[in-house]
Coordinates of C-alpha atoms in Angstrom, one line a residue:
M1 CA -19.8 -8.6 -18.3
S2 CA -16.9 -11.1 -18.9
N3 CA -19.0 -13.6 -20.8
A4 CA -19.8 -11.3 -23.3
R5 CA -16.2 -10.2 -23.9
N6 CA -14.2 -11.5 -26.6
R7 CA -10.3 -12.0 -25.5
I8 CA -8.1 -12.2 -28.3
Y9 CA -4.6 -13.3 -27.4
V10 CA -2.1 -12.4 -29.8
F11 CA 1.9 -13.0 -29.4
L12 CA 4.1 -10.0 -30.2
L13 CA 7.5 -10.1 -30.7
L14 CA 8.6 -7.0 -28.6
C15 CA 11.8 -7.8 -26.9
F16 CA 13.3 -5.3 -24.9
L17 CA 17.1 -5.7 -25.2
P18 CA 19.1 -5.7 -22.0
Q19 CA 21.5 -2.7 -21.7
L20 CA 24.7 -2.2 -20.0
L21 CA 24.5 1.0 -18.3
Y22 CA 27.1 2.6 -16.4
G23 CA 26.7 3.7 -12.9
F24 CA 23.7 2.8 -10.5
G25 CA 21.2 4.7 -9.0
K26 CA 19.0 7.0 -11.5
N27 CA 19.9 5.0 -14.6
K28 CA 17.2 2.3 -15.9
V29 CA 18.7 -1.1 -16.0
Q30 CA 17.2 -4.0 -18.2
Y31 CA 17.8 -7.5 -17.4
K32 CA 15.6 -9.5 -19.4
N33 CA 13.6 -9.8 -22.5
F34 CA 9.7 -9.6 -22.6
D35 CA 7.7 -11.7 -24.9
W36 CA 4.4 -9.6 -25.0
Y37 CA 1.0 -10.7 -25.5
Y38 CA -2.1 -9.0 -25.2
L39 CA -6.0 -9.7 -24.4
Q40 CA -8.8 -7.3 -25.5
S41 CA -11.8 -6.5 -23.8
E42 CA -14.7 -4.0 -24.6
H43 CA -12.9 -0.6 -24.1
F44 CA -9.3 -1.6 -23.4
D45 CA -6.1 -3.5 -24.8
V46 CA -4.2 -5.3 -21.9
Y47 CA -0.7 -6.1 -22.5
F48 CA 1.2 -8.7 -20.5
Y49 CA 4.0 -11.1 -20.6
D50 CA 4.8 -14.5 -19.3
G51 CA 3.1 -15.4 -16.2
G52 CA 1.1 -12.4 -16.4
E53 CA -2.2 -13.8 -18.0
K54 CA -4.4 -13.9 -14.8
L55 CA -3.3 -10.3 -13.6
A56 CA -3.9 -9.1 -17.1
E57 CA -7.7 -10.6 -16.9
F58 CA -8.1 -9.0 -13.1
A59 CA -7.0 -5.5 -15.0
A60 CA -9.2 -6.1 -17.8
D61 CA -12.3 -6.9 -15.7
V62 CA -11.3 -4.0 -13.2
A63 CA -10.7 -1.7 -15.9
E64 CA -14.1 -2.1 -17.3
T65 CA -16.0 -2.0 -13.7
S66 CA -14.0 1.0 -13.0
Y67 CA -14.6 2.8 -16.5
V68 CA -18.3 2.6 -16.0
Q69 CA -18.1 4.5 -12.6
I70 CA -15.5 7.0 -14.5
R71 CA -18.0 7.3 -17.5
R72 CA -21.2 8.3 -15.2
T73 CA -19.1 10.8 -13.3
L74 CA -17.3 12.4 -16.1
K75 CA -20.1 11.9 -18.6
W76 CA -17.4 11.1 -21.3
E77 CA -17.1 8.3 -23.7
I78 CA -13.3 7.6 -24.5
R79 CA -12.9 8.0 -28.5
E80 CA -10.1 5.3 -28.7
R81 CA -9.1 2.0 -27.1
L82 CA -6.9 2.5 -24.1
V83 CA -3.9 0.7 -23.6
I84 CA -3.2 -0.9 -20.1
I85 CA 0.5 -2.5 -19.7
V86 CA 0.9 -4.9 -16.8
Y87 CA 4.2 -5.7 -15.1
N88 CA 4.2 -8.8 -12.8
S89 CA 6.5 -7.4 -10.1
H90 CA 8.3 -3.9 -9.1
S91 CA 11.5 -5.1 -10.4
D92 CA 10.2 -5.8 -13.9
W93 CA 8.2 -2.7 -13.8
K94 CA 11.2 -0.6 -13.3
Q95 CA 12.4 -1.6 -16.5
T96 CA 9.6 -0.4 -18.6
N97 CA 10.5 1.3 -21.7
V98 CA 7.1 3.2 -21.9
V99 CA 8.6 6.1 -20.4
S100 CA 12.4 7.1 -19.9
A101 CA 12.1 8.2 -16.2
T102 CA 12.9 6.1 -13.3
F103 CA 10.1 5.8 -10.4
S104 CA 10.4 4.2 -6.9
E105 CA 8.0 2.0 -4.7
A106 CA 5.9 4.5 -4.0
T107 CA 4.8 4.9 -7.4
K108 CA 2.2 2.5 -8.3
G109 CA 1.4 3.3 -11.7
I110 CA 2.0 5.9 -14.4
T111 CA -0.2 7.4 -17.6
E112 CA 1.9 8.6 -20.2
L113 CA 0.6 11.5 -22.2
A114 CA 2.5 10.8 -25.5
K115 CA 0.2 7.7 -26.6
N116 CA -2.1 8.2 -23.2
R117 CA -1.0 4.5 -22.4
I118 CA -1.2 3.2 -18.6
V119 CA 1.5 1.2 -16.9
V120 CA 0.7 -0.8 -13.7
K121 CA 2.6 -3.4 -11.5
F122 CA 1.3 -6.3 -9.3
E123 CA 3.3 -6.4 -6.2
G124 CA 1.0 -9.1 -4.3
D125 CA -1.8 -7.2 -3.1
Y126 CA -5.1 -7.3 -5.4
A127 CA -6.8 -4.3 -3.5
L128 CA -3.7 -2.1 -4.3
F129 CA -3.4 -3.4 -7.8
R130 CA -6.9 -2.4 -8.3
H131 CA -6.5 1.0 -6.9
A132 CA -3.7 1.8 -9.2
I133 CA -5.5 0.6 -12.3
H134 CA -8.7 2.7 -11.2
H135 CA -6.5 5.8 -10.5
E136 CA -4.5 5.6 -13.7
L137 CA -7.6 5.0 -15.7
V138 CA -9.3 8.4 -14.4
H139 CA -6.2 9.8 -15.8
G140 CA -6.1 8.0 -19.2
V141 CA -10.0 9.1 -19.3
M142 CA -9.4 12.8 -18.5
N143 CA -6.1 12.9 -21.0
D144 CA -8.8 11.9 -23.8
F145 CA -11.3 14.4 -22.8
L146 CA -8.9 17.4 -22.3
Y147 CA -6.2 16.5 -24.7
D148 CA -7.6 14.2 -27.3
G149 CA -5.5 11.6 -25.5
S150 CA -2.3 12.7 -27.2
L151 CA 0.8 15.0 -26.3
Q152 CA 0.7 16.5 -29.6
A153 CA -2.9 17.6 -29.1
L154 CA -1.9 19.4 -25.8
I155 CA 1.3 21.0 -27.2
A156 CA -1.0 22.0 -30.5
S157 CA -3.9 23.4 -28.5
E158 CA -4.2 26.2 -25.5
A159 CA -6.1 23.6 -23.4
Y160 CA -5.7 24.5 -19.8
R161 CA -3.8 22.2 -17.6
P162 CA -5.9 21.7 -14.3
P163 CA -3.8 22.0 -11.1
R164 CA -2.1 19.0 -9.8
W165 CA -4.3 18.7 -6.8
F166 CA -7.3 18.5 -9.2
S167 CA -5.8 15.9 -11.8
E168 CA -4.8 13.6 -8.4
G169 CA -7.2 14.4 -6.2
L170 CA -10.0 13.3 -9.0
A171 CA -8.2 10.1 -9.5
E172 CA -8.1 9.3 -5.6
F173 CA -11.7 10.1 -5.0
L174 CA -13.0 8.0 -7.8
A175 CA -10.7 5.3 -7.3
V176 CA -10.9 5.1 -3.5
G177 CA -13.9 7.4 -2.4
W178 CA -12.5 7.5 1.1
S179 CA -10.4 5.1 3.1
T180 CA -9.3 4.8 6.6
E181 CA -5.7 5.7 5.5
T182 CA -6.9 9.0 4.1
D183 CA -8.8 9.9 7.0
M184 CA -6.0 9.6 8.8
V185 CA -3.7 11.8 6.5
I186 CA -6.6 14.6 6.4
R187 CA -7.2 14.3 10.5
D188 CA -3.5 14.7 11.3
A189 CA -3.2 17.7 9.0
V190 CA -6.3 19.2 10.5
I191 CA -5.7 18.6 14.0
N192 CA -1.9 19.7 13.8
N193 CA -3.0 22.8 11.7
Y194 CA -0.8 22.0 8.6
M195 CA -3.7 21.9 6.1
P196 CA -3.0 23.6 2.9
D197 CA -5.0 26.1 1.4
L198 CA -6.7 25.6 -2.2
A199 CA -3.8 27.3 -3.8
S200 CA -1.0 25.6 -1.7
L201 CA -2.5 22.2 -2.0
D202 CA -0.2 21.1 -5.3
Y203 CA 2.9 21.2 -3.2
R204 CA 1.6 19.2 -0.4
L205 CA -1.2 16.5 0.2
A206 CA -2.1 16.8 -3.5
Y207 CA -3.5 13.4 -3.5
Q208 CA -5.3 13.0 -0.2
G209 CA -6.2 16.8 0.3
G210 CA -7.3 16.7 -3.3
A211 CA -9.5 13.9 -2.8
S212 CA -10.7 15.8 0.6
V213 CA -11.8 18.5 -1.8
F214 CA -14.1 16.5 -4.3
R215 CA -15.6 14.5 -1.1
Y216 CA -16.8 18.0 0.3
I217 CA -17.9 19.3 -2.9
A218 CA -19.9 15.9 -3.3
S219 CA -21.5 16.0 0.1
T220 CA -22.0 20.1 0.1
Y221 CA -22.9 20.8 -3.7
G222 CA -23.6 17.4 -5.2
R223 CA -21.5 14.9 -7.3
D224 CA -23.2 16.6 -10.6
E225 CA -21.1 19.5 -9.7
I226 CA -17.9 17.6 -9.9
T227 CA -19.0 16.7 -13.5
E228 CA -19.8 20.4 -14.3
M229 CA -16.4 21.6 -13.1
V230 CA -14.4 19.1 -15.1
H231 CA -16.3 20.1 -18.3
L232 CA -15.6 23.8 -17.6
L233 CA -12.2 22.9 -17.8
K234 CA -12.3 21.6 -21.1
G235 CA -13.7 25.0 -22.2
K236 CA -10.2 26.4 -21.3
V237 CA -11.2 28.2 -18.5
R238 CA -8.5 29.3 -15.7
F239 CA -9.7 27.4 -12.5
E240 CA -10.5 30.5 -10.4
K241 CA -13.4 30.7 -13.1
V242 CA -14.1 27.2 -12.9
L243 CA -14.9 27.6 -9.2
R244 CA -16.9 30.4 -9.6
S245 CA -18.8 29.5 -12.6
G246 CA -19.3 25.9 -10.9
L247 CA -19.8 26.4 -7.2
G248 CA -20.5 30.2 -7.3
V249 CA -17.4 31.1 -5.0
G250 CA -13.9 32.1 -5.4
T251 CA -10.7 30.4 -4.1
N252 CA -10.4 32.2 -0.8
H253 CA -14.3 31.6 0.1
F254 CA -14.0 27.9 -0.8
T255 CA -10.8 27.2 1.0
H256 CA -12.4 28.9 4.4
S257 CA -15.7 26.9 3.7
W258 CA -14.0 23.8 3.0
H259 CA -11.5 24.1 6.4
R260 CA -14.4 25.2 8.4
H261 CA -16.1 21.8 7.6
L262 CA -13.0 19.8 8.1
H263 CA -12.3 21.5 11.5
R264 CA -16.1 20.5 12.5
E265 CA -15.6 16.8 11.5
Y266 CA -12.3 16.4 13.1
W267 CA -11.5 18.5 16.2
P268 CA -13.9 16.7 18.2
E269 CA -11.2 13.7 18.0
I270 CA -8.7 15.7 20.0
T271 CA -10.8 14.8 23.1
R272 CA -11.8 11.5 22.4
R273 CA -8.4 10.1 21.7
K274 CA -4.8 10.0 23.0
E275 CA -1.8 11.3 21.3
P276 CA 1.0 8.6 20.6
G277 CA 3.4 10.4 22.8
E278 CA 0.8 10.3 26.0
I279 CA 0.9 6.2 25.7
A280 CA 4.2 5.5 24.5
R281 CA 8.0 7.0 24.1
R282 CA 8.8 8.6 20.7
M283 CA 12.0 6.8 19.5
T284 CA 12.7 9.1 16.3
S285 CA 11.5 12.5 15.3
H286 CA 10.9 13.3 11.5
Q287 CA 11.1 17.1 12.3
E288 CA 14.3 16.9 13.8
S289 CA 15.8 14.5 11.1
R290 CA 14.4 16.3 8.6
N291 CA 12.9 13.2 6.9
Y292 CA 9.4 11.8 6.5
L293 CA 9.9 7.9 7.0
N294 CA 11.0 6.2 10.2
V295 CA 9.4 2.7 9.9
S296 CA 9.8 -0.9 9.9
P297 CA 10.7 -1.2 13.5
T298 CA 11.9 -4.5 14.7
I299 CA 13.2 -5.1 18.5
S300 CA 15.8 -7.6 19.3
P301 CA 14.5 -10.6 21.3
D302 CA 16.5 -9.5 24.4
G303 CA 14.9 -6.2 24.0
E304 CA 18.2 -4.2 23.8
L305 CA 18.4 -3.1 20.1
I306 CA 15.8 -1.7 17.8
A307 CA 16.5 -2.0 13.8
F308 CA 14.3 0.2 11.6
I309 CA 14.3 2.0 8.1
A310 CA 14.5 5.8 7.4
D311 CA 14.9 8.2 4.6
Q312 CA 17.8 10.4 4.5
K313 CA 18.8 12.9 1.8
G314 CA 17.1 10.7 -1.0
Y315 CA 18.4 7.6 0.3
Q316 CA 17.0 4.7 2.6
N317 CA 19.0 3.3 5.2
I318 CA 18.8 0.6 7.8
Y319 CA 19.7 2.0 11.2
L320 CA 20.3 0.4 14.5
M321 CA 19.2 2.3 17.8
S322 CA 19.3 1.4 21.7
A323 CA 15.8 0.4 23.0
A324 CA 16.8 2.3 26.2
S325 CA 17.9 5.5 25.1
G326 CA 17.0 5.8 21.4
R327 CA 20.4 7.2 20.4
V328 CA 21.2 5.9 17.0
L329 CA 24.3 3.6 17.4
K330 CA 25.2 2.7 13.9
T331 CA 24.0 2.5 10.0
L332 CA 23.8 -0.9 9.2
V333 CA 23.2 -0.9 5.5
K334 CA 23.3 2.2 3.2
G335 CA 20.6 1.6 0.6
A336 CA 20.3 2.8 -3.1
R337 CA 24.1 2.9 -3.5
S338 CA 24.6 -0.8 -5.0
E339 CA 22.6 -3.2 -6.9
N340 CA 22.5 -5.5 -3.7
F341 CA 20.7 -3.1 -2.0
E342 CA 18.7 -1.1 -4.3
E343 CA 15.3 -0.9 -2.4
F344 CA 14.4 -1.9 1.2
H345 CA 10.6 -2.1 0.2
A346 CA 10.1 0.6 3.0
L347 CA 6.2 0.9 2.0
R348 CA 5.6 -3.0 2.6
P349 CA 8.6 -3.5 5.2
G350 CA 9.5 -6.3 7.7
M351 CA 12.8 -6.9 8.9
S352 CA 13.6 -9.5 11.8
F353 CA 16.3 -10.5 14.4
S354 CA 17.6 -13.8 15.0
P355 CA 16.8 -15.5 18.5
D356 CA 20.1 -14.6 19.6
S357 CA 19.8 -10.9 18.7
R358 CA 23.0 -10.9 16.9
R359 CA 21.6 -11.0 13.2
L360 CA 19.3 -9.3 11.2
A361 CA 17.1 -10.5 8.4
F362 CA 15.5 -8.5 5.5
P363 CA 14.3 -8.4 2.0
A364 CA 15.9 -5.9 -0.5
K365 CA 15.7 -5.5 -4.3
S366 CA 19.0 -6.8 -5.7
G367 CA 19.4 -6.3 -9.4
A368 CA 16.6 -8.1 -11.5
R369 CA 15.0 -9.9 -8.5
D370 CA 14.5 -9.5 -4.7
A371 CA 16.8 -11.2 -2.2
I372 CA 16.6 -12.2 1.6
Y373 CA 19.7 -10.8 3.4
V374 CA 21.2 -11.9 6.6
L375 CA 23.4 -9.3 8.4
D376 CA 25.7 -9.7 11.4
I377 CA 25.1 -6.8 13.5
Q378 CA 28.7 -6.9 14.8
S379 CA 30.9 -7.4 11.9
G380 CA 28.6 -6.1 9.1
K381 CA 28.9 -9.3 7.0
T382 CA 25.8 -10.2 5.1
D383 CA 24.9 -13.8 3.7
K384 CA 22.7 -13.3 0.6
F385 CA 19.7 -16.1 -0.3
E386 CA 19.0 -15.5 -4.0
L387 CA 15.3 -16.0 -4.8
K388 CA 13.5 -17.1 -7.9
L389 CA 10.6 -15.1 -7.3
D390 CA 9.0 -12.0 -8.5
G391 CA 9.1 -10.4 -4.8
A392 CA 9.9 -10.6 -1.4
Y393 CA 8.5 -8.9 1.5
T394 CA 8.2 -9.2 5.4
A395 CA 10.8 -11.5 6.9
S396 CA 10.3 -13.6 10.1
W397 CA 13.1 -15.4 11.9
S398 CA 11.7 -19.0 13.4
P399 CA 12.4 -19.4 17.4
D400 CA 14.7 -22.0 16.5
G401 CA 17.0 -19.8 14.2
E402 CA 17.1 -22.3 11.4
R403 CA 14.3 -21.0 9.0
I404 CA 13.0 -17.6 7.7
A405 CA 9.4 -17.0 6.8
F406 CA 8.7 -14.6 4.4
I407 CA 6.1 -13.4 1.8
G408 CA 7.1 -14.2 -1.9
N409 CA 5.3 -13.2 -5.2
L410 CA 5.4 -15.3 -8.0
R411 CA 2.9 -14.3 -11.1
E412 CA -0.5 -13.5 -9.5
N413 CA 0.4 -15.7 -6.3
S414 CA 1.4 -14.0 -3.1
G415 CA 2.1 -16.8 -0.5
I416 CA 4.3 -17.5 2.9
Y417 CA 7.6 -19.3 2.0
L418 CA 9.9 -20.8 4.2
L419 CA 13.9 -20.2 3.7
D420 CA 16.0 -23.0 5.0
L421 CA 19.2 -21.1 6.1
S422 CA 21.6 -24.2 6.0
D423 CA 21.2 -24.6 2.3
G424 CA 19.0 -22.0 0.9
S425 CA 16.2 -24.5 -0.3
L426 CA 12.5 -22.9 0.0
E427 CA 9.2 -24.4 0.9
A428 CA 5.9 -22.8 -0.3
L429 CA 3.7 -23.2 2.8
T430 CA 0.6 -21.4 1.1
D431 CA 0.7 -21.2 -2.7
D432 CA -2.8 -19.8 -3.8
I433 CA -4.0 -16.5 -5.4
F434 CA -5.1 -15.0 -2.3
S435 CA -2.7 -12.0 -0.8
D436 CA -0.9 -13.0 2.3
D437 CA 1.1 -10.6 4.3
H438 CA 3.2 -10.0 7.6
P439 CA 4.1 -13.6 8.7
S440 CA 4.8 -14.2 12.5
W441 CA 6.0 -17.2 14.2
S442 CA 4.3 -18.7 17.4
P443 CA 7.0 -19.4 20.4
D444 CA 7.1 -23.0 20.0
G445 CA 7.8 -22.6 16.2
R446 CA 4.6 -24.8 15.2
Q447 CA 2.6 -22.1 13.9
I448 CA 2.5 -18.8 11.6
A449 CA 0.3 -16.1 12.1
F450 CA -0.2 -13.9 9.3
A451 CA -2.9 -11.5 7.6
S452 CA -4.6 -12.3 4.5
A453 CA -7.6 -11.4 2.1
R454 CA -9.0 -14.8 1.7
E455 CA -12.3 -15.2 3.5
D456 CA -13.1 -18.6 4.1
Y457 CA -10.7 -20.3 1.6
L458 CA -8.5 -22.3 3.9
D459 CA -7.6 -24.7 1.4
E460 CA -6.3 -23.9 -2.2
R461 CA -8.2 -27.0 -3.3
L462 CA -11.7 -25.5 -2.4
V463 CA -10.8 -22.7 -5.0
P464 CA -13.2 -23.4 -8.0
P465 CA -11.2 -23.8 -11.6
D466 CA -13.3 -20.6 -12.8
F467 CA -12.3 -18.4 -9.9
R468 CA -12.3 -14.8 -10.6
M469 CA -10.4 -12.5 -8.1
S470 CA -12.3 -9.4 -9.6
Q471 CA -15.3 -11.0 -8.2
F472 CA -14.1 -11.6 -5.1
D473 CA -13.8 -9.3 -1.8
Y474 CA -10.0 -8.9 -2.0
E475 CA -10.3 -5.6 0.0
N476 CA -11.1 -7.3 3.3
R477 CA -8.4 -8.6 5.3
D478 CA -8.1 -10.7 8.3
I479 CA -5.7 -12.7 10.6
Y480 CA -5.4 -16.3 10.3
V481 CA -3.0 -19.0 11.6
I482 CA -1.1 -21.9 9.8
D483 CA 0.1 -25.0 11.3
V484 CA 3.8 -25.3 9.8
E485 CA 3.8 -29.1 9.5
T486 CA 0.3 -29.9 8.4
G487 CA -0.5 -26.5 6.3
M488 CA -3.9 -26.3 8.0
I489 CA -5.1 -22.7 8.3
Q490 CA -7.4 -21.2 10.9
R491 CA -9.2 -17.9 10.6
I492 CA -9.2 -15.9 13.8
T493 CA -10.8 -12.6 12.8
S494 CA -14.0 -12.1 10.6
T495 CA -14.7 -8.3 10.8
P496 CA -15.7 -5.4 8.3
G497 CA -12.3 -3.8 9.3
K498 CA -8.6 -4.3 8.0
E499 CA -6.5 -6.4 10.3
D500 CA -2.7 -6.7 10.0
H501 CA 0.8 -7.4 11.7
P502 CA -0.1 -10.3 13.9
I503 CA 2.3 -11.2 16.6
F504 CA 2.1 -13.8 18.9
T505 CA 2.3 -13.4 22.6
P506 CA 5.4 -14.8 24.7
D507 CA 3.1 -18.1 25.9
G508 CA 1.4 -18.6 22.4
T509 CA -2.2 -18.2 23.9
S510 CA -2.8 -15.0 22.3
L511 CA -2.4 -12.6 19.4
A512 CA -2.1 -9.0 19.1
F513 CA -2.6 -7.3 15.9
V514 CA -3.8 -4.1 14.5
S515 CA -7.4 -3.1 13.2
D516 CA -8.9 -0.2 11.9
R517 CA -12.5 -1.2 12.8
N518 CA -13.2 2.0 14.6
G519 CA -11.9 4.1 11.8
I520 CA -8.2 4.1 13.2
S521 CA -5.6 1.4 13.4
N522 CA -5.2 0.4 17.0
I523 CA -3.6 -2.7 18.9
Y524 CA -6.1 -5.5 19.8
L525 CA -5.6 -8.5 21.6
H526 CA -7.3 -12.1 20.8
H527 CA -7.3 -14.9 23.2
L528 CA -7.2 -17.9 20.9
E529 CA -9.0 -20.5 23.0
S530 CA -11.8 -18.2 24.2
G531 CA -12.1 -16.0 21.0
I532 CA -12.3 -13.0 23.5
E533 CA -10.9 -10.0 21.9
Y534 CA -10.4 -6.5 23.0
P535 CA -8.7 -3.1 21.9
L536 CA -5.5 -2.0 24.0
T537 CA -4.9 1.4 22.6
D538 CA -7.2 4.2 21.3
I539 CA -5.0 6.9 19.7
I540 CA -5.7 9.4 17.0
S541 CA -3.4 8.4 14.5
G542 CA -3.0 4.8 12.9
I543 CA -0.6 2.3 14.7
Y544 CA 1.2 0.0 12.1
Q545 CA 3.9 -2.7 12.2
I546 CA 3.9 -3.9 15.9
N547 CA 6.9 -6.1 17.3
W548 CA 7.9 -7.0 20.5
D549 CA 10.5 -8.6 22.6
R550 CA 10.2 -12.2 23.7
R551 CA 8.9 -11.1 26.9
A552 CA 6.4 -8.6 25.4
R553 CA 8.2 -6.2 27.9
K554 CA 8.5 -3.7 25.0
L555 CA 6.5 -2.8 22.0
V556 CA 7.6 -1.1 18.8
F557 CA 5.4 0.6 16.3
T558 CA 5.1 3.0 13.4
T559 CA 2.7 5.7 13.5
F560 CA 1.7 8.8 11.2
Y561 CA 1.6 12.2 13.1
E562 CA 2.4 15.7 12.7
G563 CA 2.9 14.8 8.8
G564 CA 5.4 12.2 9.0
Y565 CA 6.0 8.5 10.3
D566 CA 8.0 7.7 13.8
I567 CA 8.6 5.1 15.9
Y568 CA 7.6 4.7 19.2
L569 CA 7.6 2.3 22.3
L570 CA 5.3 0.9 24.5
S571 CA 6.3 -0.4 27.7
Y572 CA 4.4 -3.5 29.1
P573 CA 1.5 -3.6 26.6
L574 CA -0.2 -6.7 28.0
K575 CA -0.7 -4.8 31.3
M576 CA -2.7 -2.3 29.6
S577 CA -6.7 -2.5 30.3
A578 CA -9.0 -3.0 27.7
L579 CA -10.7 -0.1 26.0
E580 CA -13.7 0.5 24.2
P581 CA -12.5 2.8 21.0
T582 CA -15.3 5.4 19.8
P583 CA -15.8 5.1 16.1
T584 CA -14.7 7.9 14.0
V585 CA -17.1 10.3 11.9
Y586 CA -16.3 8.4 9.1
M587 CA -16.8 5.1 10.5
E588 CA -20.2 6.1 12.0
A589 CA -21.4 7.4 8.6
M590 CA -20.7 3.7 7.3
Q591 CA -22.5 2.3 10.3
G592 CA -20.0 -0.6 10.5
E593 CA -20.3 -1.6 7.1
T594 CA -17.4 -2.0 4.7
L595 CA -18.2 0.5 1.6
P596 CA -16.1 -0.5 -1.6
A597 CA -14.5 2.7 -3.5
Y598 CA -16.5 1.6 -6.4
D599 CA -19.6 -0.7 -7.4
R600 CA -17.9 -4.0 -8.6
N601 CA -21.6 -5.1 -10.1
W602 CA -21.7 -2.2 -12.2
Q603 CA -21.8 -3.7 -16.0
P604 CA -21.1 -1.6 -18.9
S605 CA -23.9 -0.9 -21.1

């Protein structure tokens, strides 16, 4: 596909002039000028700016491959070339003039209808980047199909706009198919009895619930029925008529059948696994707080304090709680009130206490770029370390207190950086195209464990000059350890599952991490010398963002349960017995193999 593609690079003088905007928060502030270029593939014009050429090439490859799947499913050829605009970072993406609205980190891409242009951002994770491109491309093709690809045509016509769950669910189903994350959300909704009916799906679970609807249609009626339903929408038919004409049932009957199917799939899980409250103590309650996110828990080395991020009344704040009582002691930082703490990267969090438990390190969006902040817990004084990077995530304080490891993004690269607290200097520990995440120091400070989608590329010198990320398995994430002095990398896990959030045991002989290899993210323990590993938990919801004190007496984690994210505390995790989690129905269907959301070997005809 790529060899047959003629790429045309054209320099465009599209300078977005910075503007001084009064106030902060909802206003869109523009910090820099962008000199735009574009490349052309068979069906797309992909725009990029300095440092974004490799990302644009990846976007073009993925868009062409995704378009083959979308075209086959929808049976529709786009009538005009689609424009895809690529930003190198979230901070740059927030400055876009393609749309006037502002968007949070939760939004990974947008498709505006006026000119049917797709805008996406890169945040260091190629799997999420591909997901966003594929998802938004479904919207772009649907806009071309239903509304001739323009807002004017939509206004001038009497075209019927499908329900939100239909649009977003179709985009998710075609972009992802199914995943352990989507499975977690739907499983939780079913076993906790809040799965909406079809008529209410627009207001809750439009994305995952909509994908569940299309998964059910494909498995029960066949994928061709999805195509027929889409084409019935073109006939300006109300959705009730679409269901009756396409599937032969009405909305109520369909909801009943779909829910019954979900009950049969998920209800058996209740007796097979533990609820999070059966193995750990609940430290937050999103129901009582009337919020959604309680994430990024980090426990102080002395085991006394827990810092975490929570959303309250539209703002994200950093809180401090007692590990003994669970009582919130104070609000450490209020987010989105100033340029310094605009966003805390709550969807990719990582805070860290200093070895003496007196200070807290965390990354945050600060104006045009991200910065690393060090906060004195007692006085509230903060030190800001400015970074010449596109993004910064997941901080981890070294045992000697002198350095902070974190993930930094620069152009198409995402790697581990070391911040020297004495002079603010940076050292790139890994500096290649592969996505790295969640660094964690060994007790002696000689090694850092991390998660990465690099397979066996343990030395950047082994990466061939003609390497194309679009042809690599960037979806599979494993655990690695790097020697801080030599830079030598060792691969620890090699499974079809997604491994993440590694932490060393206090004696440095083992690693705990989370893995979704049975279909649900659980905690596993890996002995470094013997290679023996086994699961410590088998819960019905996913475990994420694990962290323990220096003696591993208390482990905190985040889980999604009863419709929101909460923090739990697990006592003496290393005394837990080895378990044998049974696979979920979804994983049983996969038969232990990783099924990609799309076939990257498809070629445009």
